[in-house]
Coordinates of C-alpha atoms in Angstrom, one line a residue:
X209 CA 7.7 93.4 23.8
X210 CA 4.8 94.1 21.5
X211 CA 2.3 96.9 22.2
X212 CA -0.3 95.6 24.6
X213 CA -4.1 96.1 24.2
X214 CA -6.5 94.9 26.8
X215 CA -10.2 94.6 25.9
X216 CA -12.9 94.2 28.5
X217 CA -12.5 94.0 32.3
X218 CA -10.4 90.8 32.5
X219 CA -8.3 91.7 29.4
X220 CA -7.6 95.2 30.8
X221 CA -6.5 93.9 34.2
X222 CA -4.0 91.5 32.6
X223 CA -2.8 94.0 30.1
X224 CA -1.9 96.7 32.7
X225 CA -0.1 94.1 34.8
X226 CA 1.9 93.1 31.8
X227 CA 2.7 96.7 30.7
X228 CA 1.6 100.0 32.3
X229 CA 1.9 101.6 28.9
X230 CA -0.8 99.4 27.5
X231 CA -4.0 100.5 25.9
X232 CA -7.3 99.4 27.5
X233 CA -10.7 99.4 25.9
X234 CA -14.1 99.0 27.7
X235 CA -17.7 100.0 27.4
X236 CA -18.0 100.5 31.2
X237 CA -16.7 103.7 32.5
X238 CA -16.6 102.1 36.0
X239 CA -14.3 99.2 34.7
X240 CA -12.0 101.7 33.0
X241 CA -11.6 103.5 36.3
X242 CA -10.3 100.4 37.9
X243 CA -7.2 100.1 35.9
X244 CA -4.1 102.4 35.5
X245 CA -3.1 102.5 31.8
X246 CA -1.3 104.9 29.5
X247 CA -4.4 105.2 27.3
X248 CA -8.1 104.4 27.9
X249 CA -10.6 104.0 25.1
X250 CA -14.3 104.0 26.0
X251 CA -16.5 102.2 23.5
X252 CA -20.2 103.2 23.4
X253 CA -23.4 101.5 22.5
X254 CA -26.1 103.1 20.3
X255 CA -27.8 105.9 22.1
X256 CA -24.8 106.3 24.5
X257 CA -26.0 103.6 26.8
X258 CA -23.7 101.1 28.6
X259 CA -21.4 103.6 30.3
X260 CA -22.2 102.2 33.8
X261 CA -23.7 98.8 33.0
X262 CA -21.3 97.7 30.3
X263 CA -22.3 94.9 27.9
X264 CA -24.0 92.7 30.6
X265 CA -22.4 89.5 29.3
X266 CA -23.9 90.0 25.8
X267 CA -21.4 89.7 23.0
X268 CA -23.8 91.2 20.6
X269 CA -23.7 94.5 22.5
X270 CA -19.9 94.3 22.6
X271 CA -19.8 93.8 18.8
X272 CA -22.1 96.7 18.4
X273 CA -19.7 98.8 20.6
X274 CA -16.8 97.9 18.3
X275 CA -18.2 100.2 15.6
X276 CA -17.5 103.2 17.9
X277 CA -13.8 102.4 18.3
X278 CA -13.0 100.5 15.1
X279 CA -10.8 103.2 13.6
X280 CA -8.8 103.7 16.7
X281 CA -8.3 100.0 17.2
X282 CA -7.5 99.1 13.6
X283 CA -4.5 101.4 13.6
X284 CA -3.3 100.2 17.0
X285 CA -3.5 96.5 16.6
X286 CA -0.7 96.3 14.1
X287 CA 2.1 94.3 15.7
X288 CA 0.2 94.3 19.0
X289 CA -0.8 91.6 21.5
X290 CA -4.6 91.8 22.2
X291 CA -5.7 90.3 25.5
X292 CA -9.3 89.5 26.2
X293 CA -11.6 87.0 28.0
X294 CA -14.1 85.2 25.8
X295 CA -16.9 84.5 28.2
X296 CA -18.3 88.0 28.8
X297 CA -19.8 90.7 26.5
X298 CA -17.2 93.4 26.0
X299 CA -14.0 91.3 25.5
X300 CA -15.8 88.8 23.4
X301 CA -17.8 91.3 21.2
X302 CA -15.0 93.9 20.6
X303 CA -12.4 91.2 19.9
X304 CA -14.8 89.6 17.5
X305 CA -14.9 92.9 15.6
X306 CA -11.1 93.0 15.5
X307 CA -10.8 89.5 14.2
X308 CA -13.5 90.1 11.5
X309 CA -11.5 93.2 10.4
X310 CA -8.3 91.1 10.1
X311 CA -10.2 88.3 8.2
X312 CA -11.5 90.9 5.8
X313 CA -8.2 92.4 4.9
X314 CA -7.2 91.5 1.3
X315 CA -3.7 92.7 1.3
X316 CA -0.8 90.7 2.7
X317 CA 0.0 91.6 6.3
X318 CA 3.7 92.1 7.0
X319 CA 5.4 90.0 9.7
X320 CA 5.9 92.9 11.9
X321 CA 2.3 94.0 11.7
X322 CA 0.7 90.6 12.6
X323 CA -1.7 90.8 15.6
X324 CA -1.3 88.3 18.4
X325 CA -4.1 87.3 20.7
X326 CA -4.0 86.0 24.3
X327 CA -7.5 84.7 25.0
X328 CA -8.7 83.7 28.4
X329 CA -11.3 80.9 28.1
X330 CA -13.7 79.9 31.0
X331 CA -13.4 76.6 32.7
X332 CA -16.4 75.0 31.2
X333 CA -17.0 72.5 34.1
X334 CA -17.4 75.2 36.8
X335 CA -18.2 78.5 35.2
X336 CA -21.6 79.9 34.1
X337 CA -23.5 78.5 31.1
X338 CA -23.5 82.0 29.6
X339 CA -19.7 82.2 29.6
X340 CA -19.4 78.7 28.1
X341 CA -22.0 79.5 25.3
X342 CA -20.4 82.9 24.5
X343 CA -17.0 81.2 24.2
X344 CA -18.4 78.4 22.0
X345 CA -19.8 80.9 19.6
X346 CA -16.7 83.0 19.7
X347 CA -14.4 80.1 18.8
X348 CA -16.7 79.1 15.9
X349 CA -17.6 82.5 14.5
X350 CA -14.3 84.4 15.2
X351 CA -11.3 82.3 15.9
X352 CA -12.0 79.7 13.2
X353 CA -12.2 82.2 10.3
X354 CA -9.2 84.2 11.7
X355 CA -7.0 81.0 11.8
X356 CA -8.2 80.0 8.3
X357 CA -7.5 83.5 6.9
X358 CA -3.9 83.4 7.9
X359 CA -4.1 87.1 8.9
X360 CA -3.3 86.7 12.6
X361 CA -0.2 85.9 14.4
X362 CA 0.1 83.3 17.3
X363 CA -3.0 82.8 19.5
X364 CA -2.4 81.9 23.1
X365 CA -5.3 80.0 24.5
X366 CA -5.3 80.5 28.3
X367 CA -7.9 78.7 30.5
X368 CA -9.3 79.3 33.9
X369 CA -9.1 75.6 34.8
X370 CA -6.2 76.0 37.2
X371 CA -7.8 79.1 38.8
X372 CA -11.0 77.2 39.7
X373 CA -9.5 73.9 40.6
X374 CA -6.9 75.4 42.9
X375 CA -9.1 78.3 44.1
X376 CA -6.6 80.9 43.1
X377 CA -7.6 84.6 43.7
X378 CA -8.2 86.5 40.5
X379 CA -5.4 89.0 41.0
X380 CA -2.9 86.3 41.7
X381 CA -4.0 84.2 38.7
X382 CA -3.7 87.2 36.4
X383 CA -0.2 87.7 37.7
X384 CA 0.6 84.1 36.9
X385 CA -0.5 84.7 33.3
X386 CA 1.6 87.9 33.1
X387 CA 4.7 86.2 34.6
X388 CA 4.3 83.3 32.1
X389 CA 4.0 85.7 29.1
X390 CA 7.0 87.7 30.3
X391 CA 9.1 84.6 30.5
X392 CA 8.3 83.6 27.0
X393 CA 8.7 87.1 25.4
X394 CA 12.0 87.4 27.2
X395 CA 13.7 85.0 24.8
X396 CA 15.2 87.6 22.4
X397 CA 16.6 89.7 25.3
X398 CA 18.3 86.7 26.8
X399 CA 19.8 85.8 23.4
X400 CA 21.2 89.4 23.1
X401 CA 22.6 89.6 26.7
X402 CA 23.7 86.0 27.6
X403 CA 26.8 84.3 26.1
X404 CA 25.6 82.1 23.2
X405 CA 27.2 78.7 22.9
X406 CA 25.0 77.3 20.1
X407 CA 22.3 78.4 17.8
X408 CA 20.7 81.9 17.8
X409 CA 17.2 83.3 18.1
X410 CA 17.3 87.0 17.5
X411 CA 14.3 89.4 17.5
X412 CA 13.7 88.9 13.8
X413 CA 13.6 85.1 14.2
X414 CA 11.3 85.5 17.2
X415 CA 8.9 87.9 15.4
X416 CA 8.7 85.5 12.4
X417 CA 7.8 82.7 14.7
X418 CA 5.1 84.9 16.4
X419 CA 3.7 85.9 13.0
X420 CA 2.5 82.3 12.2
X421 CA -1.3 81.9 12.4
X422 CA -1.3 79.0 14.8
X423 CA -2.0 78.3 18.5
X424 CA 1.1 78.7 20.7
X425 CA 1.7 76.5 23.8
X426 CA 4.8 77.6 25.6
X427 CA 6.3 76.4 28.8
X428 CA 9.5 76.8 30.9
X429 CA 11.0 74.3 33.3
X430 CA 14.2 72.9 34.8
X431 CA 15.6 70.3 32.4
X432 CA 17.2 67.0 33.5
X433 CA 19.5 65.8 30.6
X434 CA 19.4 62.2 32.1
X435 CA 15.6 62.0 31.5
X436 CA 13.7 61.7 28.3
X437 CA 12.8 65.2 27.1
X438 CA 9.4 64.2 25.7
X439 CA 8.2 62.9 29.0
X440 CA 9.5 66.0 30.8
X441 CA 7.7 68.2 28.2
X442 CA 4.5 66.4 28.9
X443 CA 4.8 66.6 32.6
X444 CA 5.7 70.3 32.6
X445 CA 3.3 71.6 30.1
X446 CA 2.0 75.1 30.9
X447 CA -1.1 74.6 33.1
X448 CA -2.3 78.1 32.3
X449 CA -2.7 77.1 28.6
X450 CA -4.8 74.6 26.8
X451 CA -2.8 71.4 26.1
X452 CA -0.8 71.4 22.9
X453 CA -1.6 69.1 20.0
X454 CA 0.9 67.8 17.4
X455 CA 3.6 70.4 16.8
X456 CA 3.8 72.1 13.5
X457 CA 6.8 74.3 14.4
X458 CA 8.9 74.7 17.6
X459 CA 11.3 77.1 19.2
X460 CA 13.4 76.7 22.3
X461 CA 16.0 78.4 24.4
X462 CA 18.2 76.3 26.6
X463 CA 20.0 78.1 29.4
X464 CA 22.9 76.2 31.0
X465 CA 24.9 77.0 34.1
X466 CA 28.5 78.3 33.7
X467 CA 30.6 75.3 32.7
X468 CA 27.5 73.1 32.1
X469 CA 27.0 70.5 29.4
X470 CA 26.7 72.4 26.1
X471 CA 25.5 69.3 24.2
X472 CA 22.3 68.7 26.2
X473 CA 20.2 70.5 23.6
X474 CA 20.7 67.7 21.1
X475 CA 18.1 65.7 23.0
X476 CA 15.5 68.4 22.2
X477 CA 16.5 68.7 18.6
X478 CA 16.2 64.9 18.1
X479 CA 12.8 64.9 19.9
X480 CA 11.3 67.4 17.5
X481 CA 13.0 65.9 14.5
X482 CA 11.2 62.6 15.2
X483 CA 8.0 64.5 14.9
X484 CA 9.0 66.0 11.6
X485 CA 9.7 69.4 13.1
X486 CA 13.0 71.3 12.7
X487 CA 13.1 73.6 15.7
X488 CA 14.5 77.1 15.9
X489 CA 16.8 77.2 18.9
X490 CA 19.6 78.8 20.9
X491 CA 21.8 77.6 23.8
X492 CA 23.0 80.3 26.2
X493 CA 25.2 80.3 29.3
X494 CA 23.4 81.8 32.3
X495 CA 25.7 82.0 35.4
X496 CA 22.7 82.6 37.7
X497 CA 21.5 79.0 37.1
X498 CA 22.6 75.8 38.9
X499 CA 20.8 73.5 36.5
X500 CA 19.7 73.7 32.8
X501 CA 16.5 75.4 32.0
X502 CA 14.5 75.3 28.8
X503 CA 11.8 77.6 27.5
X504 CA 10.0 75.9 24.6
X505 CA 7.1 76.9 22.4
X506 CA 5.1 74.7 20.1
X507 CA 2.8 75.9 17.4
X508 CA -0.2 73.7 16.6
X509 CA -3.3 74.0 14.6
X510 CA -6.0 72.0 16.4
X511 CA -9.2 72.8 14.6
X512 CA -11.3 75.3 16.4
X513 CA -14.3 73.1 15.5
X514 CA -12.9 70.6 18.0
X515 CA -12.7 73.2 20.7
X516 CA -16.2 74.3 19.9
X517 CA -17.4 70.7 20.3
X518 CA -15.8 70.5 23.7
X519 CA -17.6 73.7 24.9
X520 CA -20.8 72.6 23.2
X521 CA -20.7 69.3 25.1
X522 CA -20.5 71.1 28.4
X523 CA -23.1 73.7 27.3
X524 CA -25.5 70.9 26.6
X525 CA -24.8 69.4 30.1
X526 CA -25.6 72.8 31.6
X527 CA -28.9 73.0 29.6
X528 CA -29.9 69.5 30.7
X529 CA -29.3 70.3 34.3
X530 CA -31.4 73.5 34.0
X531 CA -34.3 71.4 32.5
X532 CA -34.1 68.9 35.3
X533 CA -34.2 71.6 37.9
X534 CA -37.1 73.2 36.2
X535 CA -39.0 69.9 36.2
X536 CA -38.2 69.2 39.8
X537 CA -39.4 72.7 40.8
X538 CA -42.6 72.5 38.8
X539 CA -45.6 72.6 41.1
X540 CA -48.0 69.8 40.4
X541 CA -51.7 70.9 40.7
X542 CA -54.3 68.5 41.8
X543 CA -56.7 67.8 38.9
X544 CA -60.1 69.5 39.2
X545 CA -62.9 67.0 38.7
X546 CA -66.3 68.4 37.9
X547 CA -69.6 66.4 37.7
X548 CA -71.6 68.5 35.2
X549 CA -74.9 66.8 35.9
X550 CA -74.6 67.4 39.6
X551 CA -73.6 71.0 39.1
X552 CA -76.6 71.5 36.8
X553 CA -79.0 70.2 39.4
X554 CA -77.5 72.6 41.9
X555 CA -78.1 75.5 39.6
X556 CA -81.7 74.5 39.0
X557 CA -82.3 74.2 42.7
X558 CA -80.6 77.4 43.8
X559 CA -81.6 79.7 40.9
X560 CA -79.8 82.1 38.5
X561 CA -77.3 83.6 41.1
X562 CA -75.4 80.3 41.3
X563 CA -74.7 80.2 37.6
X564 CA -71.9 82.7 37.9
X565 CA -70.4 80.8 40.8
X566 CA -70.6 77.6 38.8
X567 CA -68.8 79.1 35.8
X568 CA -66.1 80.4 38.1
X569 CA -65.6 76.9 39.7
X570 CA -65.2 75.2 36.4
X571 CA -62.8 78.0 35.2
X572 CA -65.1 79.2 32.4
X573 CA -65.0 82.8 33.6

């Protein structure tokens, strides 16, 4: 598996679950102390602030902190998987710095040095407006240019939707992301250890697939050869990832039980061929299984602008809700009606001392 780099609190927690030899980066000394990693890098803000408070959900502070660790990260991200959440300050801001560095590179980046990204997006319907707005800006200002530059590898777009809808504890949800990634990255090992009956996806093929600058939606499920593959793929999409769009490229591993039907994979090949995609694939015999299982990855290039539109729509809804609440909570003051002629007669009758009182009543002093 690639070198793992976790940025920010959420990214670091997922990275260390995936690989204890990972590198984690944070501004907050407190957050760094919460994870066990081979290497910890503390970014700093100007004047040395932020050690205990972090970036306080402000991506601009995170991007400022990137300058303090840029040299260390730029040498480590080659061929690495960078994991970060997009809603907060540190993960968003420092990852933005990494992506801008990649966009600015003029030389061709070799396949083995392409940087992969696993981004955890907030569930816009239930998470805070700040998280949604930060993510919208990140997708537009960082992901879009990175995709257009062609200088990144695959980008995995995870979402907190399942976590919030099913009320899953954070630690358990992070483990689900980790298990899912492990299952996908395990494809080359299975090709090396299991008996191949058709096709072949070795580490070189896998790395080439990962080096493509597209979004990657991968999933794994028990396959029924008697049912249409396209429908099964739709029903068993990875709920941890954003839904896939039209495939540009595809890769799959089909594992069959000992003595199982070795021709079932043709259904998958035909499905992708109908979409104009010639998949990379392998079929291997796994005696531990009792039914066929497929792990399939689709690369797609949904325009980040469309994702930004989705998040902006929800951000606008949040803003409108805030305005309504503000209006509802606004205290209506009774209008103060003053008869100037009557007040003047009172002053004449009572003398100079009442002038000050009058001016106070009509809010002139």
